[in-house]
Short mmCIF file of C-alpha atoms in Angstrom, two decimals:
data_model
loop_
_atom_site.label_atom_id
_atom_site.label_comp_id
_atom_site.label_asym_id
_atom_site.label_seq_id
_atom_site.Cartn_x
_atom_site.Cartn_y
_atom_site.Cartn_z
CA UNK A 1 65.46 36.95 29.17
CA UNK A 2 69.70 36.09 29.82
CA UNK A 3 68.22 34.06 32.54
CA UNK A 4 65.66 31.70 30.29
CA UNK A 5 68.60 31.62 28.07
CA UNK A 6 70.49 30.19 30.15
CA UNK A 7 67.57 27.27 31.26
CA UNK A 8 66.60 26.12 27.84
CA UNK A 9 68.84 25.10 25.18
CA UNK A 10 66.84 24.38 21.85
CA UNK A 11 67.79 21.42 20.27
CA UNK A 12 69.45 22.37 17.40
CA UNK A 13 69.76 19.97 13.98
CA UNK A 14 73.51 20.20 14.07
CA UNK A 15 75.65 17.65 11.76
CA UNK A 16 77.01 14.80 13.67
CA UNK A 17 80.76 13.94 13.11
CA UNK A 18 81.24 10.17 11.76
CA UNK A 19 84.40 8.45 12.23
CA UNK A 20 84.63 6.24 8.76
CA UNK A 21 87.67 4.50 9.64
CA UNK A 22 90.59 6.24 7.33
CA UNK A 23 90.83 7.18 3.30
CA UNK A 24 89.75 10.17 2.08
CA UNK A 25 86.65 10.44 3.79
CA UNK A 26 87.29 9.61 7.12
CA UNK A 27 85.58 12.70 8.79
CA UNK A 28 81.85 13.00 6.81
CA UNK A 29 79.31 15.34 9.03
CA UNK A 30 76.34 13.99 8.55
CA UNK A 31 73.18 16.62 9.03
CA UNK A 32 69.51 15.82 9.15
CA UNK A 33 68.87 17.07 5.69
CA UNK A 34 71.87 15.17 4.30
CA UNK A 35 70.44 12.00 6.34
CA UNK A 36 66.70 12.49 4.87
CA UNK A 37 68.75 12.03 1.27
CA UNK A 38 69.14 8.20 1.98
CA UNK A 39 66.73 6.17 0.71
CA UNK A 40 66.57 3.84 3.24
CA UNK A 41 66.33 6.36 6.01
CA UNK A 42 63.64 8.60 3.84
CA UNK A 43 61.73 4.95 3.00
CA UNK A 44 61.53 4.03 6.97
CA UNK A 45 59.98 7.48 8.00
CA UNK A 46 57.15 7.46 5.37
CA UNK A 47 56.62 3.86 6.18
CA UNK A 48 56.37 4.24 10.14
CA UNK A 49 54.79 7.52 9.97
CA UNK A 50 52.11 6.94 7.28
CA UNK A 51 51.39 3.69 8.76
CA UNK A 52 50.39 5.13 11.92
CA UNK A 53 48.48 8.06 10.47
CA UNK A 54 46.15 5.64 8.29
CA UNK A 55 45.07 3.65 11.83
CA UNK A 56 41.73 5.60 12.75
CA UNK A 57 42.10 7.22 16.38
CA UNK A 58 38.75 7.58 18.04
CA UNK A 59 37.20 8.99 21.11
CA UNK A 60 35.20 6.62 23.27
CA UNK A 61 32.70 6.78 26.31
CA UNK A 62 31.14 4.26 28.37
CA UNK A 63 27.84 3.16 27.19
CA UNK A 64 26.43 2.19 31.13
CA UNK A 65 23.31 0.60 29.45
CA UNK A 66 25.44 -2.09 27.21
CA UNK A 67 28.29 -2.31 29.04
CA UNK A 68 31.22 -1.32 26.77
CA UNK A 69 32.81 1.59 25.23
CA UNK A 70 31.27 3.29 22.05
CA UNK A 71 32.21 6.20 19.67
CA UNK A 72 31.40 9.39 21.23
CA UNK A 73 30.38 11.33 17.58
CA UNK A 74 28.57 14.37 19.53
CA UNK A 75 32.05 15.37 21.49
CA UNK A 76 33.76 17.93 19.86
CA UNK A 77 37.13 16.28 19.84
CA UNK A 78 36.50 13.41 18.28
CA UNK A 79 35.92 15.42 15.25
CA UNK A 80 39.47 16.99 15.86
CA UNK A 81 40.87 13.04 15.94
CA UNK A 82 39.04 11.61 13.13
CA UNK A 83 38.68 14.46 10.72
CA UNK A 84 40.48 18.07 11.01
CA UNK A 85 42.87 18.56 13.67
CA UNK A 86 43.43 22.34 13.06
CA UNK A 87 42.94 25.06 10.42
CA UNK A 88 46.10 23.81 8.51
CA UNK A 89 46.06 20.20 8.74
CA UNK A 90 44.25 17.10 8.66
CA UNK A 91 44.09 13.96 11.64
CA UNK A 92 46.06 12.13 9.01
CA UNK A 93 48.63 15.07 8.42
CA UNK A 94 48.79 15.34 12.32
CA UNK A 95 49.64 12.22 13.10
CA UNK A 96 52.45 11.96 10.48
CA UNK A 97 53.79 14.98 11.36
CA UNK A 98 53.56 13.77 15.18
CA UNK A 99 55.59 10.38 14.24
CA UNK A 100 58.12 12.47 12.27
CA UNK A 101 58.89 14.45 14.66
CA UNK A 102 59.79 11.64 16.96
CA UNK A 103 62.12 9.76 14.89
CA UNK A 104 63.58 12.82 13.30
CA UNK A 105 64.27 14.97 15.96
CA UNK A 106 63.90 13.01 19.24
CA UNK A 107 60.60 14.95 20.30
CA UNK A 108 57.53 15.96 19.28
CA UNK A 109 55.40 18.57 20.68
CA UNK A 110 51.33 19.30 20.52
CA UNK A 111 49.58 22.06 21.72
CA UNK A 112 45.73 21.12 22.56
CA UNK A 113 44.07 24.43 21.77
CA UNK A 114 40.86 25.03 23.62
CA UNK A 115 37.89 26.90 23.65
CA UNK A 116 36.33 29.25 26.48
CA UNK A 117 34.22 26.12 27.99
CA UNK A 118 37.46 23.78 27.92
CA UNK A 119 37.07 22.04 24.85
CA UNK A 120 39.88 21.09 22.56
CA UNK A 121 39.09 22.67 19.02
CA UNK A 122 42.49 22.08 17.63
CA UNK A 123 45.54 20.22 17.95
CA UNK A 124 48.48 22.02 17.00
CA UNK A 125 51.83 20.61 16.29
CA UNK A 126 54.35 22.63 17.55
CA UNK A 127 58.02 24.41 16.56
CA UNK A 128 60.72 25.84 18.65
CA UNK A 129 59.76 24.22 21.63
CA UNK A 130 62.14 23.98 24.58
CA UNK A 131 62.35 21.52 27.41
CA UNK A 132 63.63 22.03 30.70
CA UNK A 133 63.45 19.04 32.34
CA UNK A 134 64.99 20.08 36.28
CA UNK A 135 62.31 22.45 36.24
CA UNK A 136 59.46 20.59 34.10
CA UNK A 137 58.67 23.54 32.22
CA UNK A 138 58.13 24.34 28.18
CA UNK A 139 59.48 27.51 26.70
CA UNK A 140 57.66 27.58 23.38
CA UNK A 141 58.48 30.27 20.52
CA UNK A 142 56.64 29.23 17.76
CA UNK A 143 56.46 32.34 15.27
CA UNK A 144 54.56 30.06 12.64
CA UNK A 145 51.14 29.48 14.85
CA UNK A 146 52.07 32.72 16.87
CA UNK A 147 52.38 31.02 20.10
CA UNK A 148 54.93 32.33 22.21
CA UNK A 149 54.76 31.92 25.87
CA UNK A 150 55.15 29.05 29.25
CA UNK A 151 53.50 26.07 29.71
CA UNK A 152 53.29 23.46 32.17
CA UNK A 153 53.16 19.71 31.34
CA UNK A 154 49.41 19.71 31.60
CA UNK A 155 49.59 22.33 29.12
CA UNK A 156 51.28 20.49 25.94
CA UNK A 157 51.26 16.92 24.68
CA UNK A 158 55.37 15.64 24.75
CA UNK A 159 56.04 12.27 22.57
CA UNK A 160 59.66 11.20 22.95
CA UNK A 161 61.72 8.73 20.93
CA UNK A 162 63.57 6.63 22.91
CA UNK A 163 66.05 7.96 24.81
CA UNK A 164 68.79 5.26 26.08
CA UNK A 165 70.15 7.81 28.98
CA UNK A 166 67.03 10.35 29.67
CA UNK A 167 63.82 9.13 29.15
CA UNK A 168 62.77 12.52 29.80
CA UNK A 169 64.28 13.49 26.13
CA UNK A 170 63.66 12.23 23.71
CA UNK A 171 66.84 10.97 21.05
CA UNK A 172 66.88 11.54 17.47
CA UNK A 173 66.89 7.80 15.78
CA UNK A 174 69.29 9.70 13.18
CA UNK A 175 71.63 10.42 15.70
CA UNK A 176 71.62 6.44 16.81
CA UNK A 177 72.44 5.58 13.35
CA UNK A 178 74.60 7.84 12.13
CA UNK A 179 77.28 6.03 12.08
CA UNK A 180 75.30 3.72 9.28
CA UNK A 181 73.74 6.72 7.95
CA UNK A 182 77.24 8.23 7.33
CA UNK A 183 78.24 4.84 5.43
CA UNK A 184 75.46 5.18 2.70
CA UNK A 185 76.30 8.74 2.22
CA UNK A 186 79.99 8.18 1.36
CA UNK A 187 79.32 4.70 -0.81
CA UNK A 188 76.68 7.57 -2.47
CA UNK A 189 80.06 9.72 -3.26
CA UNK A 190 81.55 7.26 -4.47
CA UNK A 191 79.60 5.20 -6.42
CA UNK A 192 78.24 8.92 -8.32
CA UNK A 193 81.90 8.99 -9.14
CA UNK A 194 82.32 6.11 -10.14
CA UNK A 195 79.20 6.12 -12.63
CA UNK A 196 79.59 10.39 -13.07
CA UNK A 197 81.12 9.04 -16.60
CA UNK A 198 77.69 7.31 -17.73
CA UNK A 199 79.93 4.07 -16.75
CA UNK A 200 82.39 4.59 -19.76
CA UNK A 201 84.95 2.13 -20.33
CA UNK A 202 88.31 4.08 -19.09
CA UNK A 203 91.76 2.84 -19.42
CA UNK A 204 95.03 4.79 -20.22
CA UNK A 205 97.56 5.03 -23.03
CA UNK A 206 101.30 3.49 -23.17
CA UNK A 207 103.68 4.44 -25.67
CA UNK A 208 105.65 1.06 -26.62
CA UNK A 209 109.30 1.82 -28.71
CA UNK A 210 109.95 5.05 -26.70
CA UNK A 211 113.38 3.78 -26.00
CA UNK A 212 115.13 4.32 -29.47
CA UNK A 213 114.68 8.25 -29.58
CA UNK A 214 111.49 8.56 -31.93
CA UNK A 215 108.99 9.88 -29.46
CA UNK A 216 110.70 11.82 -26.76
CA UNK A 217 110.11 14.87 -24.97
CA UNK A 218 107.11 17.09 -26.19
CA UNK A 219 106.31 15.30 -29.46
CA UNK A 220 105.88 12.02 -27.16
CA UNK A 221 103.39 14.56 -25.36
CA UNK A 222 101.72 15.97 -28.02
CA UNK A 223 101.32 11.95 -29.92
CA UNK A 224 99.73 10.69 -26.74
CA UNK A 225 97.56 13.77 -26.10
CA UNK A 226 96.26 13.37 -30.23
CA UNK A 227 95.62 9.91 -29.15
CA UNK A 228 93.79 9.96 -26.26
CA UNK A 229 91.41 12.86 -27.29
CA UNK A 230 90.61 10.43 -30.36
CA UNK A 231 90.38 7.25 -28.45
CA UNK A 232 87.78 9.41 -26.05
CA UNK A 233 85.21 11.00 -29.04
CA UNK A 234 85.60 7.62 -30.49
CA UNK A 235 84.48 5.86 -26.92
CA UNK A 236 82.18 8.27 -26.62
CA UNK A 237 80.40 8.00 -30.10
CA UNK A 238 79.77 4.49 -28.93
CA UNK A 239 82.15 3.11 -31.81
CA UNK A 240 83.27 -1.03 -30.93
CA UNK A 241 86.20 -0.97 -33.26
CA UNK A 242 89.31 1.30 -31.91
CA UNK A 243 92.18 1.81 -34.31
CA UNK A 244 95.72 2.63 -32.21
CA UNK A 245 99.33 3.47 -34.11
CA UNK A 246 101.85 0.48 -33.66
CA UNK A 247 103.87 2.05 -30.91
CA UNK A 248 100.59 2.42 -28.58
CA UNK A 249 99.31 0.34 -26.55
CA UNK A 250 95.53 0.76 -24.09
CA UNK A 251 95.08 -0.61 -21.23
CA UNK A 252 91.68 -0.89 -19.69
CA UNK A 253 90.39 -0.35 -16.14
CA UNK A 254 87.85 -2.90 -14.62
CA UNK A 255 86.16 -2.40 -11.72
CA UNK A 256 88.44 -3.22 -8.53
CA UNK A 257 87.71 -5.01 -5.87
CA UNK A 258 87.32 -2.23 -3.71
CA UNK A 259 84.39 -1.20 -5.76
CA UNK A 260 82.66 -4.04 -5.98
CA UNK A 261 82.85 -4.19 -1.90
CA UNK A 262 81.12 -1.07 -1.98
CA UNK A 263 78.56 -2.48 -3.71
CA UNK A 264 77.83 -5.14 -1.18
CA UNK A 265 78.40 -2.16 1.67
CA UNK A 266 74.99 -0.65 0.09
CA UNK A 267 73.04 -3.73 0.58
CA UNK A 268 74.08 -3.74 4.20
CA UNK A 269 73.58 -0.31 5.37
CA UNK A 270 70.02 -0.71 3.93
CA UNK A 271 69.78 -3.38 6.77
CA UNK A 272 71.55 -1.96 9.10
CA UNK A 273 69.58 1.32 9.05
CA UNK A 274 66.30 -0.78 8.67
CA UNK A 275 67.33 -2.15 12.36
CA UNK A 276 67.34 1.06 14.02
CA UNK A 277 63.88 1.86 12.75
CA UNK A 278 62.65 -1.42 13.25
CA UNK A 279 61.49 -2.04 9.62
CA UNK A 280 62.56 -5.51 7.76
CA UNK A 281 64.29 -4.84 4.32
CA UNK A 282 61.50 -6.67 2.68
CA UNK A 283 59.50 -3.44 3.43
CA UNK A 284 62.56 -1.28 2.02
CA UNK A 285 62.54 -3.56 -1.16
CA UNK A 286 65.79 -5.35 -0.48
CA UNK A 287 64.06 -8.62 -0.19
CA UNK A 288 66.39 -11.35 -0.80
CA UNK A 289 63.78 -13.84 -2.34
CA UNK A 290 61.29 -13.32 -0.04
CA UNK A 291 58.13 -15.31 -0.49
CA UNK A 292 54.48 -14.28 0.19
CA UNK A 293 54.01 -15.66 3.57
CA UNK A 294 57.41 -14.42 4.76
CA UNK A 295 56.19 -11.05 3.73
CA UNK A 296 52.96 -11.48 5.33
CA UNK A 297 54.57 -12.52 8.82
CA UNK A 298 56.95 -9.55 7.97
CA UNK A 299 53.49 -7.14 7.67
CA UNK A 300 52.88 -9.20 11.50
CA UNK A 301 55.49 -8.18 13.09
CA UNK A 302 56.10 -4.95 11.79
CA UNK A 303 52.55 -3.73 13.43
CA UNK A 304 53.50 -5.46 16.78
CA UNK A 305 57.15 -4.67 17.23
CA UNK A 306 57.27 -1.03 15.21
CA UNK A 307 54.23 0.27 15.50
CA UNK A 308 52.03 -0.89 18.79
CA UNK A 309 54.27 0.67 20.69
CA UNK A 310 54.41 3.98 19.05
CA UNK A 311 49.97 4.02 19.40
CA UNK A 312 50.04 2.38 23.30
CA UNK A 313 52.45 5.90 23.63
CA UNK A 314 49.99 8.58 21.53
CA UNK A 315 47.27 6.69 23.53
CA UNK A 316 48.23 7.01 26.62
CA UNK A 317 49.69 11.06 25.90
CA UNK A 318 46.21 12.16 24.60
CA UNK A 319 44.21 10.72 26.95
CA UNK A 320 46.09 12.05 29.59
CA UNK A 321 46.23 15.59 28.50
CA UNK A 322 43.22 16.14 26.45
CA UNK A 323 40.85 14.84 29.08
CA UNK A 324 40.18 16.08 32.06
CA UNK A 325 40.58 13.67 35.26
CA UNK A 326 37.13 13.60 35.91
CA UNK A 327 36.28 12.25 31.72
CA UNK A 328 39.38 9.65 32.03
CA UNK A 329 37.02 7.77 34.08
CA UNK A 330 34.14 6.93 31.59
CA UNK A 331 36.24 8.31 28.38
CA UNK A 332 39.08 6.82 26.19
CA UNK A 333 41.50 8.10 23.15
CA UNK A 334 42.03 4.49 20.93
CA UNK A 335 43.15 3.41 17.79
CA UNK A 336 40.86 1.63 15.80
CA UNK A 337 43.49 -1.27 15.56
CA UNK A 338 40.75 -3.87 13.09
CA UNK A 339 42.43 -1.77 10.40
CA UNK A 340 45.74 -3.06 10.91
CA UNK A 341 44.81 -6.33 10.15
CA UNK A 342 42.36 -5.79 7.01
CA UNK A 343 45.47 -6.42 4.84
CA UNK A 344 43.37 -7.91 1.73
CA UNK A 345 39.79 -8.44 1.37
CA UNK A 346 40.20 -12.31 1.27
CA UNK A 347 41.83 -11.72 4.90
CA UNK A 348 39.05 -9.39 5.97
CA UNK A 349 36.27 -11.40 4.67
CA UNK A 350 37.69 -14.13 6.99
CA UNK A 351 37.97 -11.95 9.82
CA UNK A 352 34.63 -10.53 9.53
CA UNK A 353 33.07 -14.31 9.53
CA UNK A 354 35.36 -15.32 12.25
CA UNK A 355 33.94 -12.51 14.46
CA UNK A 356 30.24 -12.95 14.09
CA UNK A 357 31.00 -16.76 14.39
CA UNK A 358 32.58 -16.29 17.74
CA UNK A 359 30.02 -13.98 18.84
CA UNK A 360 32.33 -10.69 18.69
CA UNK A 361 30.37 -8.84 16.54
CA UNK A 362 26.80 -8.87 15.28
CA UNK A 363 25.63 -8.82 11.16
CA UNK A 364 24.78 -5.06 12.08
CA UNK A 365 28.02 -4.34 13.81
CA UNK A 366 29.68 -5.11 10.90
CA UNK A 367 26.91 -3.35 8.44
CA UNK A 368 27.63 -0.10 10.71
CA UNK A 369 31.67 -0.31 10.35
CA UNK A 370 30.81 -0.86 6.81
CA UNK A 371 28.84 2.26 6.69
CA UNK A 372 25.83 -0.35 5.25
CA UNK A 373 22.15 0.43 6.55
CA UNK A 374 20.89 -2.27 9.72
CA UNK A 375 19.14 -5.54 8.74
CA UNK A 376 16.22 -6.93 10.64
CA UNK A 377 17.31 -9.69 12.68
CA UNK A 378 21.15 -8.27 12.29
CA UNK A 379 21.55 -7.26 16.47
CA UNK A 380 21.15 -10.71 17.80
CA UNK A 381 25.09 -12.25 19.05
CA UNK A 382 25.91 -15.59 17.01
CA UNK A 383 27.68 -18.29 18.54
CA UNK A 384 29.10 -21.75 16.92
CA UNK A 385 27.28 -24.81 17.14
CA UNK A 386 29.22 -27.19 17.29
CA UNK A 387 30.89 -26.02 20.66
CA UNK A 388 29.00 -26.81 23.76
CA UNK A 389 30.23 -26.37 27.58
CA UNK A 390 32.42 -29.20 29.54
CA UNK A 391 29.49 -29.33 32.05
CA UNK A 392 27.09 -29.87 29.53
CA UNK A 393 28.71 -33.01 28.06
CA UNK A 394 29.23 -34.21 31.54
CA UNK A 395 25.82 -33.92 32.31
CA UNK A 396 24.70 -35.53 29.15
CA UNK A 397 26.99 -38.38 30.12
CA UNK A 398 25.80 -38.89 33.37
CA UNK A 399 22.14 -39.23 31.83
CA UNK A 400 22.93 -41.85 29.57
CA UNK A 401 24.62 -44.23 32.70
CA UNK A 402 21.29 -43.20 34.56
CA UNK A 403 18.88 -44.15 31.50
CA UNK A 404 21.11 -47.28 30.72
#
């Protein structure tokens, strides 16, 4: 046991030590529960995650009579994609889970659970997994699924983040951004104490004619203390109309400009944390006038620069290790990827005519994704026409010199 100790070090959610710059809090720790506090950084998880997990992921076999890859409904796993991935969760849950784990901690690990003929029955996502990279080997102790025992890489499904040094660990996006992370959580501190008041005007007292004896010593103490206990219940009571002796004098406090830079300093970590996930602020609702098309061109590259990558990856990982070598050859794990697109039904209604117009998809294709009964007629490939081949119109042209 002192030996495997020694091997694998579990990764640990330990607080990462931020360097603010000076002032009071110049050393903040920042942890992954006090990260998953920020909005920004809790808004960008749910976003990337439940994106992903709403993009159908389907098992496919070559059809050898048509030529092309179909749904394979009778396999067992593509039950344990589309619909119920284990006793506890859902394919949706799954997935989330699966994308969480990345960003959150780096890593995320999935044990394919199979059943005495080699069939994967359940996906499970897995805890206290170690990874010791010199050796290639998994040390998992997971006391909440009872799994507790070595596996090879064959054995488990590994999705890292990105990891600028190792690619064969992955790196915590929180740890990449802490630095911004650890900015939001101190203009949180001080912004809740600046407002802790309920934003109540605040000021302080001066005691004008001091000089000529009257109010000295403790009954200068004990008129300014009267004072300010009445000038707060009257504040307080909400009262517009403050009545102060002749020798006393308030002076109110207005925001400084410190605080109003920390205002601005909120807007930009929003950004700047949005940049390490890859997500534009019009998706974390710190627009900045955006219009509808810059939001739809926002929804555009979003799916191609945030999440394609993250899919081509959980592609690529399940095929690999829930197929055998011998069903990679006719089989493949996709994402149903049409979905992305469907952002409205104006835009899918478009799409839909677009593809049967182009001879994509047939009237039944469509009818079937639909989950609508065939029509007669439906199965036949439509093409425009008004488009015609170069050698065609060449052809035609050469006719016409020969007839003329």
């Amino acid at each position: 046991m002192g030996i495997f100790s020694r091997i694998f070090k579990r990764s640990a959610s330990t607080p990462i030590p931020v360097s603010l710059g000076g002032g009071q809090l110049a050393s903040l720790y920042v942890s992954q529960g006090t990260a998953e506090k920020v909005a920004a950084v809790y808004s960008c998880v749910k976003l990337i995650s439940e994106s992903v997990a709403r993009i159908p992921l389907e098992l496919k076999v070559y059809d050898s009579a048509g030529k092309y890859f179909r749904n394979d409904y009778t396999n067992p796993l593509y039950g344990v994609l589309a619909e119920r991935a284990n006793s506890r969760q859902t394919a949706f849950e799954l997935l989330r889970s699966i994308v969480v784990r990345m960003l959150v901690d780096g890593n995320a690990y999935v044990y394919p659970k199979r059943n005495a003929v080699g069939e994967v029955e359940e996906l499970i996502v897995l805890n206290g997994v170690s990874y010791d990279p010199i050796r290639n080997l998994y040390r998992v102790s997971d006391t909440v699924n009872g799994i507790e025992e070595m596996m090879f890489p064959d054995e488990i499904v590994h999705l890292r983040n990105l990891g600028l040094r190792d690619d064969l660990v992955g790196l915590s996006t929180l740890k990449q951004a802490a630095v911004s992370i650890g900015l939001s959580v101190s203009a949180d501190k001080e912004l809740g104490g600046l407002y802790q008041n309920g934003s109540r005007y605040r000021g302080f007292i001066t005691g004008r004619g001091s000089a000529d004896g009257s109010l000295i010593g403790a009954h200068q103490d004990k008129a300014l203390e009267d004072m300010r206990n009445k000038l707060r219940n009257d504040l307080a009571s909400g009262d517009s109309l403050l009545w102060l002796p002749e020798d006393m004098d308030f002076k109110a406090l207005s925001m400084t400009p410190q605080d109003l830079q920390l205002l601005e300093n909120k807007k930009f970590t929003v950004k700047e944390i949005g940049r390490y996930f890859r997500v534009h602020p019009s998706m974390l609702y710190e627009d900045g006038g955006s219009t509808y098309s810059n939001a739809e061109m926002d929804s555009v590259l979003f799916l191609n620069n945030t999440l394609w990558p993250i899919l081509r990856q959980i592609e690529l990982e399940f095929a690999t290790k829930l197929l055998l070598p011998a069903e990679r050859k006719y089989m493949r794990i996709k994402f149903d990827k049409d979905e992305m697109y469907t952002t409205d039904l104006s835009t899918k209604a478009k799409y839909m005519t677009d593809t049967i117009a182009n001879g994509v998809y047939t009237i039944n294709d469509w009818r079937h994704r639909e989950g609508n009964p065939p029509v007669e007629g439906g199965d036949v490939a439509m093409c425009s026409a008004n488009l015609v081949s170069v050698a065609s119109r060449a052809a035609e042209a050469q006719q016409n010199n020969v007839n003329q």
